[in-house]
mmCIF file of C-alpha atoms in Angstrom:
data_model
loop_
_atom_site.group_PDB
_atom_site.id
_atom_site.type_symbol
_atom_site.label_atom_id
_atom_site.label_comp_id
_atom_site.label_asym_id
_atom_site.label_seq_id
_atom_site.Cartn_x
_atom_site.Cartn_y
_atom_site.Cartn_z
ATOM 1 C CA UNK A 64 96.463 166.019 59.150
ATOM 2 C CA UNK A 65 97.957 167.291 62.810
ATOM 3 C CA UNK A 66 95.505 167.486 65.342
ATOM 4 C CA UNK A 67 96.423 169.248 68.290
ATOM 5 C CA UNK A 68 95.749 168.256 71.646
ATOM 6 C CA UNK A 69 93.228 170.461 73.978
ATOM 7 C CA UNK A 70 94.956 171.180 76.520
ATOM 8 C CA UNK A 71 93.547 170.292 80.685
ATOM 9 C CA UNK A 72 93.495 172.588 83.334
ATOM 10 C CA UNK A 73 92.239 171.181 87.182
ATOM 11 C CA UNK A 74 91.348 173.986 89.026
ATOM 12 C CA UNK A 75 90.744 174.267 92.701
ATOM 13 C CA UNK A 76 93.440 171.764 94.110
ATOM 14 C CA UNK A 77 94.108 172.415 98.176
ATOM 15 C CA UNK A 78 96.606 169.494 98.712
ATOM 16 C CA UNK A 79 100.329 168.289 97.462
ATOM 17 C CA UNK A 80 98.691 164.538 97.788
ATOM 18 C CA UNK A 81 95.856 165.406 94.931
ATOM 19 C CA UNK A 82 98.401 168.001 93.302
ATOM 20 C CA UNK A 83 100.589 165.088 92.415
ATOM 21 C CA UNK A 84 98.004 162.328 92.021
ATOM 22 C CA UNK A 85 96.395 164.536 89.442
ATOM 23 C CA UNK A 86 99.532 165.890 87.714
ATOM 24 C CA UNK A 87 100.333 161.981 87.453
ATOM 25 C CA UNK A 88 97.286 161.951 85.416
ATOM 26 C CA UNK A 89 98.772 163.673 82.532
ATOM 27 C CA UNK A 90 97.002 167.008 82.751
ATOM 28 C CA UNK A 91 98.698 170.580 81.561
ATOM 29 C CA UNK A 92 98.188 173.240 84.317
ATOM 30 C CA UNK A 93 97.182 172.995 87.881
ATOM 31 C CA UNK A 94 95.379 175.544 89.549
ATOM 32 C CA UNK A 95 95.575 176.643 93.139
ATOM 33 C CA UNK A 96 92.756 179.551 94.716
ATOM 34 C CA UNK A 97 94.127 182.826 96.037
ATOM 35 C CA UNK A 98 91.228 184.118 96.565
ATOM 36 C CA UNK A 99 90.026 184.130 100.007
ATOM 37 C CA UNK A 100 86.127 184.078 100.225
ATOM 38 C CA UNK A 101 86.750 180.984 97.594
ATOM 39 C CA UNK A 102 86.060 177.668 99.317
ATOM 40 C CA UNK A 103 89.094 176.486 97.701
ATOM 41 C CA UNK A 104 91.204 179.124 99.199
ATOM 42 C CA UNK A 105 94.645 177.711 100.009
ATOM 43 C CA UNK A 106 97.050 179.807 102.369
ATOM 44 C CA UNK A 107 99.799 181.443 100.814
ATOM 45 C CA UNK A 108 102.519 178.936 102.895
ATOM 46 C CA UNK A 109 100.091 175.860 101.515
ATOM 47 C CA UNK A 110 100.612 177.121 98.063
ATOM 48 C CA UNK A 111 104.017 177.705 97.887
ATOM 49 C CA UNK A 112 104.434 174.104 99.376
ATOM 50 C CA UNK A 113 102.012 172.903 96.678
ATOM 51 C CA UNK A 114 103.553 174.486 94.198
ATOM 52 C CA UNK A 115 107.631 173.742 94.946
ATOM 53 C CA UNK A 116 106.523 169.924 95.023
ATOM 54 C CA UNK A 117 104.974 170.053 91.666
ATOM 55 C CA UNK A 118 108.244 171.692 90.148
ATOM 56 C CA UNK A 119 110.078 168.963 91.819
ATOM 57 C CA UNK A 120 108.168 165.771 90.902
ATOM 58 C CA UNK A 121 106.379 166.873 87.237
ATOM 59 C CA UNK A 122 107.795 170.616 86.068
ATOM 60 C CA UNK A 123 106.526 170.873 82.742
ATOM 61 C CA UNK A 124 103.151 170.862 84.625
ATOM 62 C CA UNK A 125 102.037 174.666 84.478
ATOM 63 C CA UNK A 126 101.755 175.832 88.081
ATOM 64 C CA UNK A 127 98.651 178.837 87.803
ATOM 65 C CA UNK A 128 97.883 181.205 90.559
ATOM 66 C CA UNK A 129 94.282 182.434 90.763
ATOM 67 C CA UNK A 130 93.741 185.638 91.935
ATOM 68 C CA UNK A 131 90.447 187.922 91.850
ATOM 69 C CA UNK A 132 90.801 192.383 91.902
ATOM 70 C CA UNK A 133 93.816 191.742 94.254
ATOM 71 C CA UNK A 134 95.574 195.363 94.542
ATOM 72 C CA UNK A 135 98.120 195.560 92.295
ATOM 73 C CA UNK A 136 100.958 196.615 94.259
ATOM 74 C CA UNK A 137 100.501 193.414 96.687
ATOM 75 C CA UNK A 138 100.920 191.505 93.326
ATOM 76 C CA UNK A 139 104.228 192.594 92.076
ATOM 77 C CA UNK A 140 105.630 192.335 95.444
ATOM 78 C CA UNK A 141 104.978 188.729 95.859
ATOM 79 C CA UNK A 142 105.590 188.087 92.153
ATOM 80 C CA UNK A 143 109.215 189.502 93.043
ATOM 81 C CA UNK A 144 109.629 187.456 95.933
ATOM 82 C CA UNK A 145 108.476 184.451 94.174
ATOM 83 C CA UNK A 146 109.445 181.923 91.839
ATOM 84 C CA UNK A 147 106.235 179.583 92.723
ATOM 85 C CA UNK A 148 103.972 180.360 89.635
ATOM 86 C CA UNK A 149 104.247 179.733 86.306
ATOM 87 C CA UNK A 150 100.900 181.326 85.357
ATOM 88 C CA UNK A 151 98.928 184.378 86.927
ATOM 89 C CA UNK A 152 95.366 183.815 86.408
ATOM 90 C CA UNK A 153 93.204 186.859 86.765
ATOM 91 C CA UNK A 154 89.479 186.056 87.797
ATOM 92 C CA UNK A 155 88.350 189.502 88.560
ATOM 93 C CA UNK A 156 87.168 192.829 86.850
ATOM 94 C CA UNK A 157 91.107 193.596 85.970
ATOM 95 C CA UNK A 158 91.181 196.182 83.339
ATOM 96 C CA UNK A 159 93.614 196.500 80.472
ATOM 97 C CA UNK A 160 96.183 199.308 82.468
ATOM 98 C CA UNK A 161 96.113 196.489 85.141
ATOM 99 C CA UNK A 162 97.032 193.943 82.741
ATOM 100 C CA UNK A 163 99.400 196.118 81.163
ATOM 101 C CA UNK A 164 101.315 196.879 84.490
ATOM 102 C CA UNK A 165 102.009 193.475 85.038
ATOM 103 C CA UNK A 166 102.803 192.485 81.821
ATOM 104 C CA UNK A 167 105.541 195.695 81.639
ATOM 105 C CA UNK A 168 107.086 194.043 85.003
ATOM 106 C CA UNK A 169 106.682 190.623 84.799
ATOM 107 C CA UNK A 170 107.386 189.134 81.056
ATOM 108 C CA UNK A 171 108.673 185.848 82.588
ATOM 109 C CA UNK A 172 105.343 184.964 84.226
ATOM 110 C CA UNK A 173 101.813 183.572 81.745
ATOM 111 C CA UNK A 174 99.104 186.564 82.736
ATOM 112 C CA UNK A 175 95.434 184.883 81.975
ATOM 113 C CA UNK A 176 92.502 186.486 81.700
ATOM 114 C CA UNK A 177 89.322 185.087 82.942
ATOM 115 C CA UNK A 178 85.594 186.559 81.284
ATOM 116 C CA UNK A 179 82.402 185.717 82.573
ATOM 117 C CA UNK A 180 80.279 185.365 80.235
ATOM 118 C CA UNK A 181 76.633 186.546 80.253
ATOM 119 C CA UNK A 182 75.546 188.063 76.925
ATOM 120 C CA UNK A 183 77.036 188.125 74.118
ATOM 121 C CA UNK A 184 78.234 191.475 74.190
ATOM 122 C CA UNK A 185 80.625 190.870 76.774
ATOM 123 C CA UNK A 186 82.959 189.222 74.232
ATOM 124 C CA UNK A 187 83.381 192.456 72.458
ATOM 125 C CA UNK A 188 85.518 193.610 75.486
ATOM 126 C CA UNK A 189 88.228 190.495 75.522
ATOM 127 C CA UNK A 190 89.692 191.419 71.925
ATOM 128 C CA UNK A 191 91.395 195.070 73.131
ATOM 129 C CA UNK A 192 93.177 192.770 76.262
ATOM 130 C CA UNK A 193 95.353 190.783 73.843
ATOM 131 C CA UNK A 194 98.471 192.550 73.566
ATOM 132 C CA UNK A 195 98.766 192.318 77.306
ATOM 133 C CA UNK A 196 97.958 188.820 77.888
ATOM 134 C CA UNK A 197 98.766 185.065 77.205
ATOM 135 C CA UNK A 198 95.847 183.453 77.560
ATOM 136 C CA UNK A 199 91.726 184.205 76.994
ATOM 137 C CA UNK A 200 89.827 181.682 79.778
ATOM 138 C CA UNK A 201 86.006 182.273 79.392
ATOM 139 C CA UNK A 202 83.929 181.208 82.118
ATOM 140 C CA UNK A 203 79.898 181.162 82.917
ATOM 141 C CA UNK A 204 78.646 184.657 84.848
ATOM 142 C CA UNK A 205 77.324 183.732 88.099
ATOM 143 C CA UNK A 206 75.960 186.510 90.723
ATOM 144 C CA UNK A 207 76.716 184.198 93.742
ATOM 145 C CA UNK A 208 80.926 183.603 92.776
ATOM 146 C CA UNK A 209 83.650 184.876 89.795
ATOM 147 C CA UNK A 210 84.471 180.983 89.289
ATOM 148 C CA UNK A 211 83.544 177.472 90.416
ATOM 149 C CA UNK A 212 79.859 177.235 89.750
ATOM 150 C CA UNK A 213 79.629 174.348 88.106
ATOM 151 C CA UNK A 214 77.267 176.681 85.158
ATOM 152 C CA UNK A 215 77.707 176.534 81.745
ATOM 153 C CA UNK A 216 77.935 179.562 79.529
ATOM 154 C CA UNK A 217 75.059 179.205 76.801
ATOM 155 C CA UNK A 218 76.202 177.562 73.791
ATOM 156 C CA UNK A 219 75.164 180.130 71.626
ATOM 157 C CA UNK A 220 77.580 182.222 72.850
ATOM 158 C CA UNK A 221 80.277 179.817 72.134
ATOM 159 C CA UNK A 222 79.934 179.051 68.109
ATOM 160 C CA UNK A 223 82.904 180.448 66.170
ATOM 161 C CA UNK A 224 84.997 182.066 68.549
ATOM 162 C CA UNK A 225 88.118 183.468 67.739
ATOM 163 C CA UNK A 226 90.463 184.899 69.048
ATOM 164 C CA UNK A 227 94.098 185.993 68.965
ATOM 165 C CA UNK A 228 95.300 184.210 72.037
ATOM 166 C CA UNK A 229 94.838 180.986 73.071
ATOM 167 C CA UNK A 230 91.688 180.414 74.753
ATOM 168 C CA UNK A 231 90.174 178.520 77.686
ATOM 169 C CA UNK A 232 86.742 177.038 78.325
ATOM 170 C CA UNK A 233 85.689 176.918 81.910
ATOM 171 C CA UNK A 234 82.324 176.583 83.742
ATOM 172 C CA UNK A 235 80.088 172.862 84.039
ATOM 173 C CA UNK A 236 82.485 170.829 82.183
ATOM 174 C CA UNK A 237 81.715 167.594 82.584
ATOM 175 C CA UNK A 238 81.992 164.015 80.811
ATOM 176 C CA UNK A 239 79.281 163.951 79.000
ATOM 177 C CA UNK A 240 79.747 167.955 77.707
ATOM 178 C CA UNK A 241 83.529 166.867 76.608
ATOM 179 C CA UNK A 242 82.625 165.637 73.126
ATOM 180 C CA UNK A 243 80.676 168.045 72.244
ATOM 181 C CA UNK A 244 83.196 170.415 72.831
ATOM 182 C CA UNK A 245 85.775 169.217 71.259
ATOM 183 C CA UNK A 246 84.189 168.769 68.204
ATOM 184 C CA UNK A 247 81.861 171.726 68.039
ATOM 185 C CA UNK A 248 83.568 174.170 70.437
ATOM 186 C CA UNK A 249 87.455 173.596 69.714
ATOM 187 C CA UNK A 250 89.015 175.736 73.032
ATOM 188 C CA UNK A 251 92.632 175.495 72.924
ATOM 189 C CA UNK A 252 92.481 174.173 76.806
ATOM 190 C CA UNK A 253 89.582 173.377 79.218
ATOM 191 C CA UNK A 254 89.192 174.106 82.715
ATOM 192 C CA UNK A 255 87.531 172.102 85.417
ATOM 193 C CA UNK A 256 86.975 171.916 88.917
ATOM 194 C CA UNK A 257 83.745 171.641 90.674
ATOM 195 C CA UNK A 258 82.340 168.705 88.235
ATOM 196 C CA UNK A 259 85.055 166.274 89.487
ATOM 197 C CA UNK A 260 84.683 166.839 93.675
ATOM 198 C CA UNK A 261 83.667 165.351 96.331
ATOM 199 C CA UNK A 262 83.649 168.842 98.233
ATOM 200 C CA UNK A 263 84.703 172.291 97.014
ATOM 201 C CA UNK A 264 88.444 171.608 96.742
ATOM 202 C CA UNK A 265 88.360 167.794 97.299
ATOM 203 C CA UNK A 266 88.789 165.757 94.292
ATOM 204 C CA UNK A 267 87.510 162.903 93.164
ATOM 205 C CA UNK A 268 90.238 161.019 91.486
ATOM 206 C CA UNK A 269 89.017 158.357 90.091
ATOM 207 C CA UNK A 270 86.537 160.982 88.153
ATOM 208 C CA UNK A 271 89.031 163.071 87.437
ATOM 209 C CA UNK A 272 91.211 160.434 85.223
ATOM 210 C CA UNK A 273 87.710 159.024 83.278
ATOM 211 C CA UNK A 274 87.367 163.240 82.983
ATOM 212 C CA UNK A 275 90.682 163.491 81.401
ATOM 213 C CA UNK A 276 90.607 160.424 79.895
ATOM 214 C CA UNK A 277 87.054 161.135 77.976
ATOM 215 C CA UNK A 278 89.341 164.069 76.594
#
């Protein structure tokens, strides 16, 4: 029987130093914070720095820009002028003519979606998305931030998903969650950031590896 691997996502990284001591680590995707009111916002020069080291050093690594309702113009101008990102993570409210946009101008760049989850009816509005995008992430709903809580969405809310594009698990992961969701959960990747720092957008390594080791 094949068992594929769940794929590992660390979020939130603000250095080349913990870029590359994580990628080292063996993980899938790194994620660096566009957003600005984030306390993991990185600078657009800091990124592309970031970024251009972790093509050079480990570029099977997936490099994934996180961005939250940023206008969409501003978007496809950088994307044009940029060969940084791999993977363009939307964390906002996009809707599906947003999506669609970039997807009609961009087809050699991953678009992700990122849902926050409250209810259960706000899974009903991720299936209509999936022509335009690569990737589902799902992530707790928090009135305080779009991302980096640390809060789980209720498991309830997570038995039997499917969908038609590979999906992400995001929000509270920590070691001792892990098991449980690979077993009972099965997301195609997780996502984790605040569970393994020392300060928003400091990471501790050493948790990080017994993190990614655990999964």
């Amino acid at each position: 029987m094949t068992v594929s691997k769940t794929q590992i996502k660390i979020c939130g990284i603000t250095s080349v130093t913990q870029a590359l001591e994580i990628a080292k680590l063996g993980v899938d995707a790194i994620g660096i914070i566009s957003v600005k009111e984030s306390p993991r916002y990185v600078l657009p020069l800091k990124k592309r720095k970031i970024f251009e080291t972790l093509n050079e050093f480990f570029p099977k690594v997936k490099r994934v820009s996180v961005i939250k309702n940023a206008p969409i113009n501003q978007i496809l101008e950088e994307l044009q002028s940029s060969k940084n990102e791999d993977v363009l993570q939307l964390h906002g409210d996009e809707n599906i003519s947003y999506c669609k946009k970039l997807r009609e101008n961009f087809q050699q760049i991953e678009l992700w979606k990122a849902f926050r989850i409250k209810r259960a009816k706000d899974l009903e509005k991720i299936p209509p998305y999936s022509n335009f995008i690569d990737d589902v992430l799902l992530d707790s709903w928090n009135k305080e931030t779009y991302g980096g809580s640390g809060i789980r969405i209720k498991k309830k809310y997570l038995d039997d998903l499917k969908f038609k594009n590979n999906w992400w698990l995001a929000g509270g992961i920590s070691i001792d969650w892990v098991k449980n969701i690979i077993k009972d959960i099965k997301p195609n990747g997780i996502d984790i950031s605040s569970s393994i720092e020392i300060t928003p957008g400091i990471k501790d390594i050493a948790k990080t590896k017994e993190l990614i080791n655990s999964i």
